[in-house]
Tab-separated table of C-alpha atoms (C1' of nucleotides) in Angstrom:
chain	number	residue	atom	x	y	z
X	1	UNK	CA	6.607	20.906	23.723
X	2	UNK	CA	5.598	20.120	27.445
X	3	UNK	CA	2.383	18.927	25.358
X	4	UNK	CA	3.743	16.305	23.986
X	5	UNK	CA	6.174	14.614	26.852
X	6	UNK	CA	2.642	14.985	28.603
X	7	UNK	CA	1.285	12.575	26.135
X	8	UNK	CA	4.060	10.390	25.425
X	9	UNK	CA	4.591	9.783	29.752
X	10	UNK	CA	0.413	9.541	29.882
X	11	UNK	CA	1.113	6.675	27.473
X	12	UNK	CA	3.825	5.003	29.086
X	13	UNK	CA	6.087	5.672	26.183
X	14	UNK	CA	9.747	6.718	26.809
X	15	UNK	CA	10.643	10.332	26.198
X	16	UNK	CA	13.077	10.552	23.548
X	17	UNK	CA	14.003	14.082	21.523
X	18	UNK	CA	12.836	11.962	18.318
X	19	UNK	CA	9.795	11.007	19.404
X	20	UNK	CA	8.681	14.435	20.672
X	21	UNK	CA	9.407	16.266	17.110
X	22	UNK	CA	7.625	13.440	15.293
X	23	UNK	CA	4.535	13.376	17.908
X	24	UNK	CA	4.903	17.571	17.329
X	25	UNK	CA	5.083	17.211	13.726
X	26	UNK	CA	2.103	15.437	13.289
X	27	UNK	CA	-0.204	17.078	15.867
X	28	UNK	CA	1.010	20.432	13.847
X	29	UNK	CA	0.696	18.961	10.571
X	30	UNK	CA	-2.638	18.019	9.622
X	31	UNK	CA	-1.302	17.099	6.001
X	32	UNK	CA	-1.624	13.018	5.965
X	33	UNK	CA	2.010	13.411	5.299
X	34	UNK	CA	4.043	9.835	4.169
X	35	UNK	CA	7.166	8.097	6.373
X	36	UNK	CA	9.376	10.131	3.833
X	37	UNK	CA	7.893	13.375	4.004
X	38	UNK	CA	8.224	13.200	7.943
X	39	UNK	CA	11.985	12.228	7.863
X	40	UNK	CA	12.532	14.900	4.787
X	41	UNK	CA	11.234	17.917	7.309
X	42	UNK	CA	12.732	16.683	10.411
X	43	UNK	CA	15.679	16.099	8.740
X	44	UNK	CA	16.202	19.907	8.208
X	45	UNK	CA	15.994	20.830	12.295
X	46	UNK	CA	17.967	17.320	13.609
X	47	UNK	CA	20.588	16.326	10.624
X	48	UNK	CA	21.208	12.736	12.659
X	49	UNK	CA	17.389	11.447	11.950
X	50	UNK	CA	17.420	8.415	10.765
X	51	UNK	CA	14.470	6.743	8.629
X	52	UNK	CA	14.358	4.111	11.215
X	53	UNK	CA	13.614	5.912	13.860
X	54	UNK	CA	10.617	7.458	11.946
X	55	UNK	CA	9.066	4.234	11.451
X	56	UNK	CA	10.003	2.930	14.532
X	57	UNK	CA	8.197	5.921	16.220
X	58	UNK	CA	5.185	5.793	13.918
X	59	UNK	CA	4.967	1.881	14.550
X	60	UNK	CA	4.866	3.184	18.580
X	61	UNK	CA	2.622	5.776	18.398
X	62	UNK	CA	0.459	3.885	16.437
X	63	UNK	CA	0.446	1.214	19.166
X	64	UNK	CA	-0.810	3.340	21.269
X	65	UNK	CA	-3.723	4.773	19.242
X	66	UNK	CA	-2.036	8.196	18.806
X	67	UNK	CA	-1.828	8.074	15.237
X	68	UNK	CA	-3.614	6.124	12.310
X	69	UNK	CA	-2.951	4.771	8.870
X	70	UNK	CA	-4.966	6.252	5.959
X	71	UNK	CA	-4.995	4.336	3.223
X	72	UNK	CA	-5.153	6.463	-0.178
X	73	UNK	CA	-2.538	6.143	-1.629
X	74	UNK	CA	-1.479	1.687	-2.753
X	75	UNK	CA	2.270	2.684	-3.325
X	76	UNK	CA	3.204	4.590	0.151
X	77	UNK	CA	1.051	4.626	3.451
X	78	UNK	CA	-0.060	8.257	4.926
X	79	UNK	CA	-0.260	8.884	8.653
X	80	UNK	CA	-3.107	11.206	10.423
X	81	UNK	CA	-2.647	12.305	14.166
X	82	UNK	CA	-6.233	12.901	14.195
X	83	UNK	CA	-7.860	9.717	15.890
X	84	UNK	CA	-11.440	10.644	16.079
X	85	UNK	CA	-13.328	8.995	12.964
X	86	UNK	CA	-12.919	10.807	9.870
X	87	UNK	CA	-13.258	10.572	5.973
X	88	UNK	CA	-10.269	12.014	3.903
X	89	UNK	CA	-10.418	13.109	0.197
X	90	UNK	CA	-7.648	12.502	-2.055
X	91	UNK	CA	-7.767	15.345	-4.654
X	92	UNK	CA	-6.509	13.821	-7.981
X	93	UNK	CA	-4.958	17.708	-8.897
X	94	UNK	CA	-3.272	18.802	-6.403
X	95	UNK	CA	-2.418	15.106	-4.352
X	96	UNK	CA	-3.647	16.376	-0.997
X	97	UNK	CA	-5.539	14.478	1.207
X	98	UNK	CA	-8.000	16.426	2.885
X	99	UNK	CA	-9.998	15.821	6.101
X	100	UNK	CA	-13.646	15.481	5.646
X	101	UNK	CA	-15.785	15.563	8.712
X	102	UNK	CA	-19.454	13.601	8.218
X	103	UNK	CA	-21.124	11.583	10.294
X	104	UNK	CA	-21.304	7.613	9.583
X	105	UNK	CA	-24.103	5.921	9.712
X	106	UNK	CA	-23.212	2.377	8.559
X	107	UNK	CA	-21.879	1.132	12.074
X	108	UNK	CA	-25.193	0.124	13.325
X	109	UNK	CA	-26.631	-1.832	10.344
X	110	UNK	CA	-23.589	-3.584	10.258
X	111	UNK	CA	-24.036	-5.052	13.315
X	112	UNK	CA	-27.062	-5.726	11.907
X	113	UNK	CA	-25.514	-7.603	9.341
X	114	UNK	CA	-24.238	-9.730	11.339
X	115	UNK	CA	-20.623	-8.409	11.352
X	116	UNK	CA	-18.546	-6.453	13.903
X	117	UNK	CA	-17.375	-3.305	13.020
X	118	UNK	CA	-14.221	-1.968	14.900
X	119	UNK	CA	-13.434	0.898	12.704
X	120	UNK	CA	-15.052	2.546	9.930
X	121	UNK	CA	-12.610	4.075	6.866
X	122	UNK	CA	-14.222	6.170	4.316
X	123	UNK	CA	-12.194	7.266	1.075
X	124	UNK	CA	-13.295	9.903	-1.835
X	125	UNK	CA	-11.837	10.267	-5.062
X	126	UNK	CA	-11.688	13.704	-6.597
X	127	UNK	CA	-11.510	17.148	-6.536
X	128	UNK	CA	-11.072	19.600	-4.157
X	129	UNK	CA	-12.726	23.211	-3.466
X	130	UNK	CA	-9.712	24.837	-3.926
X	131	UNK	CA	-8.555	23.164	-7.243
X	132	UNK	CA	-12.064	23.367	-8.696
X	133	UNK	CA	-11.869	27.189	-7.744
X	134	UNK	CA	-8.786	27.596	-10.215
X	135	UNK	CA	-6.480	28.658	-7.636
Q	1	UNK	CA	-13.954	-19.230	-21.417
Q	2	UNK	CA	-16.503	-18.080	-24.144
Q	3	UNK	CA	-17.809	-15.522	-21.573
Q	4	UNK	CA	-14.613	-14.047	-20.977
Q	5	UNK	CA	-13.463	-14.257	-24.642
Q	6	UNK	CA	-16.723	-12.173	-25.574
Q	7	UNK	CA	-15.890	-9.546	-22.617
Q	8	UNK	CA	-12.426	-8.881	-24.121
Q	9	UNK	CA	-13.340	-8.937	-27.577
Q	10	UNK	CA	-16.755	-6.019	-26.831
Q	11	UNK	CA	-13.970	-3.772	-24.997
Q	12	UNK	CA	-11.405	-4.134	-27.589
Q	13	UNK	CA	-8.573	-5.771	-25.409
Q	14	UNK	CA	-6.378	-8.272	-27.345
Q	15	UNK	CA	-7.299	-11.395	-26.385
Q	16	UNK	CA	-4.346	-13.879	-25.080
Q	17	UNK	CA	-5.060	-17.352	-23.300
Q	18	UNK	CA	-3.136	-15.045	-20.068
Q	19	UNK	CA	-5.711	-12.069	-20.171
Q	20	UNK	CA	-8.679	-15.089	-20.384
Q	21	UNK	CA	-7.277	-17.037	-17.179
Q	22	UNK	CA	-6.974	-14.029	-15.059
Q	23	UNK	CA	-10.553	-12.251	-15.911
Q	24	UNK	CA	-11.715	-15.872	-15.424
Q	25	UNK	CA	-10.173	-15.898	-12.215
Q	26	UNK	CA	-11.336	-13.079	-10.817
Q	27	UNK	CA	-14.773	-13.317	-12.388
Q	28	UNK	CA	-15.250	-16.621	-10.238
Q	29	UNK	CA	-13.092	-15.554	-7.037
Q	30	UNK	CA	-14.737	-12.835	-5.278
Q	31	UNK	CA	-11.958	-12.874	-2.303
Q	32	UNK	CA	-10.026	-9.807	-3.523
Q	33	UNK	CA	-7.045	-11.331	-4.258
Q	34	UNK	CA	-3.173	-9.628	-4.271
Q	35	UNK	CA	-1.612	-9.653	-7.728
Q	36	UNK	CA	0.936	-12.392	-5.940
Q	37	UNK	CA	-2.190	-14.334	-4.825
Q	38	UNK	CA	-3.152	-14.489	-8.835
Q	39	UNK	CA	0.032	-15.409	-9.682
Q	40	UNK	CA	0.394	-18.322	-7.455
Q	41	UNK	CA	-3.015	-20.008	-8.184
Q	42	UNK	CA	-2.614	-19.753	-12.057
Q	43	UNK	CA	0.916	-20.383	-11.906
Q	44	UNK	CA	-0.260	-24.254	-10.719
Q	45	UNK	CA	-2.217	-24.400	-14.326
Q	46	UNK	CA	0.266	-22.487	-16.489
Q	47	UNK	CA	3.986	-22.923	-15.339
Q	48	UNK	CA	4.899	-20.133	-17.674
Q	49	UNK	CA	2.901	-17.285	-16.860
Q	50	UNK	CA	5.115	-14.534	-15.454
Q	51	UNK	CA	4.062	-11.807	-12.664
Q	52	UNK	CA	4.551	-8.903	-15.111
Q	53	UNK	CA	1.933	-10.305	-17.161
Q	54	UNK	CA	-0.459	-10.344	-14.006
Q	55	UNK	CA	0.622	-7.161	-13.303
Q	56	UNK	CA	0.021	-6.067	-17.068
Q	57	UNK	CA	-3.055	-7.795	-17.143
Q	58	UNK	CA	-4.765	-5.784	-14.179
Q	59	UNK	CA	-3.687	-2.790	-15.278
Q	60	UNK	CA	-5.102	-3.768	-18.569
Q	61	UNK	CA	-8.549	-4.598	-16.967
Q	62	UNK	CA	-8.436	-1.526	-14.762
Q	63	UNK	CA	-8.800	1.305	-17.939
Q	64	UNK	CA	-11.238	-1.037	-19.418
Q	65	UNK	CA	-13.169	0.026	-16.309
Q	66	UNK	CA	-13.622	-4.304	-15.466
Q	67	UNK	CA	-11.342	-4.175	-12.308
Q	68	UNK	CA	-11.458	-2.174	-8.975
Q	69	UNK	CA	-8.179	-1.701	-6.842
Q	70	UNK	CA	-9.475	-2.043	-3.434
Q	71	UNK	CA	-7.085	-0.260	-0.769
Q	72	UNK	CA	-7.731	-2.086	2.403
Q	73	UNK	CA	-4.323	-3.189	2.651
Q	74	UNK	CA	-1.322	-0.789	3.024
Q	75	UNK	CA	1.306	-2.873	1.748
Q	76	UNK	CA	-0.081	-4.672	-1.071
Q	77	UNK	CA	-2.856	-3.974	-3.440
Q	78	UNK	CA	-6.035	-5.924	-4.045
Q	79	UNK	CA	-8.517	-6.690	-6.840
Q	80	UNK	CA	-11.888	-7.025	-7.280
Q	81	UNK	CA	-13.975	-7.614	-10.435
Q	82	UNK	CA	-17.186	-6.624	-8.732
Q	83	UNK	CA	-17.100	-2.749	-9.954
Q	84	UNK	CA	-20.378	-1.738	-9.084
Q	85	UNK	CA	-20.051	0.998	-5.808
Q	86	UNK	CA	-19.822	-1.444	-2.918
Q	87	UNK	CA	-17.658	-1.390	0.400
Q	88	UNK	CA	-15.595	-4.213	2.302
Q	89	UNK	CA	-14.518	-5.696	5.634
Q	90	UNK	CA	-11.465	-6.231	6.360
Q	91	UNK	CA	-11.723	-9.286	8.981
Q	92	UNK	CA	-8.705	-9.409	11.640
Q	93	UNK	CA	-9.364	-12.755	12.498
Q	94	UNK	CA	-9.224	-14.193	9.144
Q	95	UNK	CA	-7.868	-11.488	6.948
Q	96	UNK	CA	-10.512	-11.924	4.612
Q	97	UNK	CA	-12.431	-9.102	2.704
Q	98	UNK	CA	-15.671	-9.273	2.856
Q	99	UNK	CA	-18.135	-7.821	0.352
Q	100	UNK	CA	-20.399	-5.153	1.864
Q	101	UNK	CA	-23.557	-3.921	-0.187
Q	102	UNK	CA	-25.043	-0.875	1.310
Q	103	UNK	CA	-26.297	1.845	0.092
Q	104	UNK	CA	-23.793	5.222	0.351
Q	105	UNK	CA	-25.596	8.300	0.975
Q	106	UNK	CA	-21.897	10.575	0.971
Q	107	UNK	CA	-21.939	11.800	-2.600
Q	108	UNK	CA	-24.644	14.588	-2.123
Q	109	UNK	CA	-23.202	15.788	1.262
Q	110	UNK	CA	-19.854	15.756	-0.345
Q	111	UNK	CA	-21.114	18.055	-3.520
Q	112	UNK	CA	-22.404	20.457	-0.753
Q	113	UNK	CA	-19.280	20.706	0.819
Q	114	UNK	CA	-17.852	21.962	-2.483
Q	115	UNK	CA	-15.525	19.219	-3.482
Q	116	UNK	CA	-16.583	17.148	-6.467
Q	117	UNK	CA	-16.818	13.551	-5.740
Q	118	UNK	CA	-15.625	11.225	-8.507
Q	119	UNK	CA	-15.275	7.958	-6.437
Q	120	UNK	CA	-16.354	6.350	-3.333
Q	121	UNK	CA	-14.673	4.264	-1.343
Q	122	UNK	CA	-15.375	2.995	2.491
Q	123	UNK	CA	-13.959	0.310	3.930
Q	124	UNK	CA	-14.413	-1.756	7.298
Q	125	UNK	CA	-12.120	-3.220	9.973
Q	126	UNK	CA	-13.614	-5.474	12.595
Q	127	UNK	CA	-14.223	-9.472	12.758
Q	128	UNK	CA	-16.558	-11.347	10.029
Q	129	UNK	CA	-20.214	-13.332	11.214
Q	130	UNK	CA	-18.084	-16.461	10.580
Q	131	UNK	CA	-15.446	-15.314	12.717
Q	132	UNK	CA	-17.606	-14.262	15.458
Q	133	UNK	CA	-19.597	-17.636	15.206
Q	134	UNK	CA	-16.828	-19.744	16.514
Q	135	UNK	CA	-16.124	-21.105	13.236
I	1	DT	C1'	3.476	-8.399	-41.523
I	2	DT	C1'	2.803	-5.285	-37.991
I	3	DG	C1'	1.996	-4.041	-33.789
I	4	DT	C1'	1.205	-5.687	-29.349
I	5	DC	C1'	1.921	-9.090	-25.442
I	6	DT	C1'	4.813	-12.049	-22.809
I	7	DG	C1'	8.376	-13.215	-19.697
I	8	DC	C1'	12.913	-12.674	-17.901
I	9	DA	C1'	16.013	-9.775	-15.458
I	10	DA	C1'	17.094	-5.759	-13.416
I	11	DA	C1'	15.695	-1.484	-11.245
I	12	DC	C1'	12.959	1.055	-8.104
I	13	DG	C1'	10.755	2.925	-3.817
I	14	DT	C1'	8.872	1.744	0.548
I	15	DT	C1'	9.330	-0.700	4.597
I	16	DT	C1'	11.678	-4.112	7.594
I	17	DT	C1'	15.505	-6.289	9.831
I	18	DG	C1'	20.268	-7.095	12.030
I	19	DC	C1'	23.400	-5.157	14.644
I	20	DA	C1'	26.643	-2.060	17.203
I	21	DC	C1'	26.710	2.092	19.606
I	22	DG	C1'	24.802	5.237	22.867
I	23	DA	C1'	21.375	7.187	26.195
I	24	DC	C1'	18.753	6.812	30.130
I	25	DC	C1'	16.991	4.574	34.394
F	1	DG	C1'	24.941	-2.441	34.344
F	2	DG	C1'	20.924	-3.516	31.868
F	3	DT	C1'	17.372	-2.203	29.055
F	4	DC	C1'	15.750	0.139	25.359
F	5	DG	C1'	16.195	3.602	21.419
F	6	DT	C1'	18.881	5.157	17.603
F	7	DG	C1'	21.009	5.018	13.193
F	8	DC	C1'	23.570	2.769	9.664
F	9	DA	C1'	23.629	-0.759	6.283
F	10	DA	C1'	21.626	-4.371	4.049
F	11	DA	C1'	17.720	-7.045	2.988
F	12	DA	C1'	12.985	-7.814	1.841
F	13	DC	C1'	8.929	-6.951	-0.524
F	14	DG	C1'	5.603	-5.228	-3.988
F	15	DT	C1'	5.713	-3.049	-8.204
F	16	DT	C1'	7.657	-1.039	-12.506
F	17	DT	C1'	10.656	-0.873	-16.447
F	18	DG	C1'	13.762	-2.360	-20.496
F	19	DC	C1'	14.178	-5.418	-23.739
F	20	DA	C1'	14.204	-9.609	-26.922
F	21	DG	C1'	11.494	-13.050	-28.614
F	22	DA	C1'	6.608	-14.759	-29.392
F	23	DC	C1'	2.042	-14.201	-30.644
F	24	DA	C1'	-2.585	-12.191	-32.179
F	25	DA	C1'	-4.943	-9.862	-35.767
DNA sequence: TTGTCTGCAAACGTTTTGCACGACC
DNA sequence: GGTCGTGCAAAACGTTTGCAGACAA
């Protein structure tokens, strides 16, 4: 836990016992898990959570470019700890989103384009290893 | 309108003067709009028309493979009629979306990674060549 | 005529907001 | 003591659903 309050104080955001269990969550939970699935497992270990606080605290951390948005899914948004520039895969049989690590290429003939390119989302559709193993 | 009426009729949709204004709509605006953005514009021409129908209507065009949900936005969905694989910007200046066509080399990598790949998706945040001309 | 589409109203799930209480500096 | 975070409740927003009447084929 020391890892986190590190963090949070490196970021100039005030330690609270919320904010270290959602920071801990996510850093633990590489899942791309919803605001609802957060509150639902925190919920378990500190019965006062409130919803609230869990966007509040996503809202902050995002601020702060400790957590990002991945947008999969059009009905509920899906947070990711993991900062450095990734692609996900959302698996249409199981619902997972998976982290897929591949270089992008595009940034560069964008600029070329003519455009600037601050970040660079990628999205698949599909399947994953495990479900097409028939596990 | 004969266009559109011929589109509906080849993929066996019922055609109603609602279905007609919305693919028309979309056919000539390329700007990805929200299913509230088609709903206020066509609402000016026909008073009547009622948001479930849009929403009906997209989800209508959507199996009929002639509409793309594009997922740029977390807390609304947007639409684009342009279904051949292409990606977008996402400007933050003017919170356009902006029509990218490049070429997407994932598909192969993906295969090799052993997930199967159904649908590609990428999509860009960063400012727009007519935002960053001083427009 | 028959089945489907439309449009209204209500429901639904996610996210945001207003506000009083409480914690920490 | 003042600022900020929390948590409850209610609201807001996009989207979906139920249903009665209207329309296309």
């Amino acid at each position: 836990m020391e890892k986190y309050l590190k963090i949070l104080k490196e970021k100039g955001i005030k330690v609270t016992a919320q904010r270290l269990e959602i920071l801990r969550f996510l850093d633990t939970h590489h899942t791309h898990p919803s605001a609802d699935e957060i509150y639902i497992e925190l919920k378990k270990r500190s019965p006062a959570l409130s919803k609230t606080t869990v966007y509040n605290t996503i809202q902050s951390l995002k601020e702060h470019g400790l957590l990002n948005t991945v947008n999969v899914d059009s009905h509920e948004s899906r947070f990711d700890s993991v900062i450095n520039p990734h692609h996900h895969l959302l698996c249409s049989a199981c619902g997972n989103v998976i982290d897929i690590e591949i270089e992008c290429p595009y940034t560069r003939k964008m600029l070329a384009g003519g455009h600037r390119i601050d970040e660079v989302h990628g999205y698949f559709k599909g399947v994953c290893k495990d479900c097409l193993g028939g596990e």
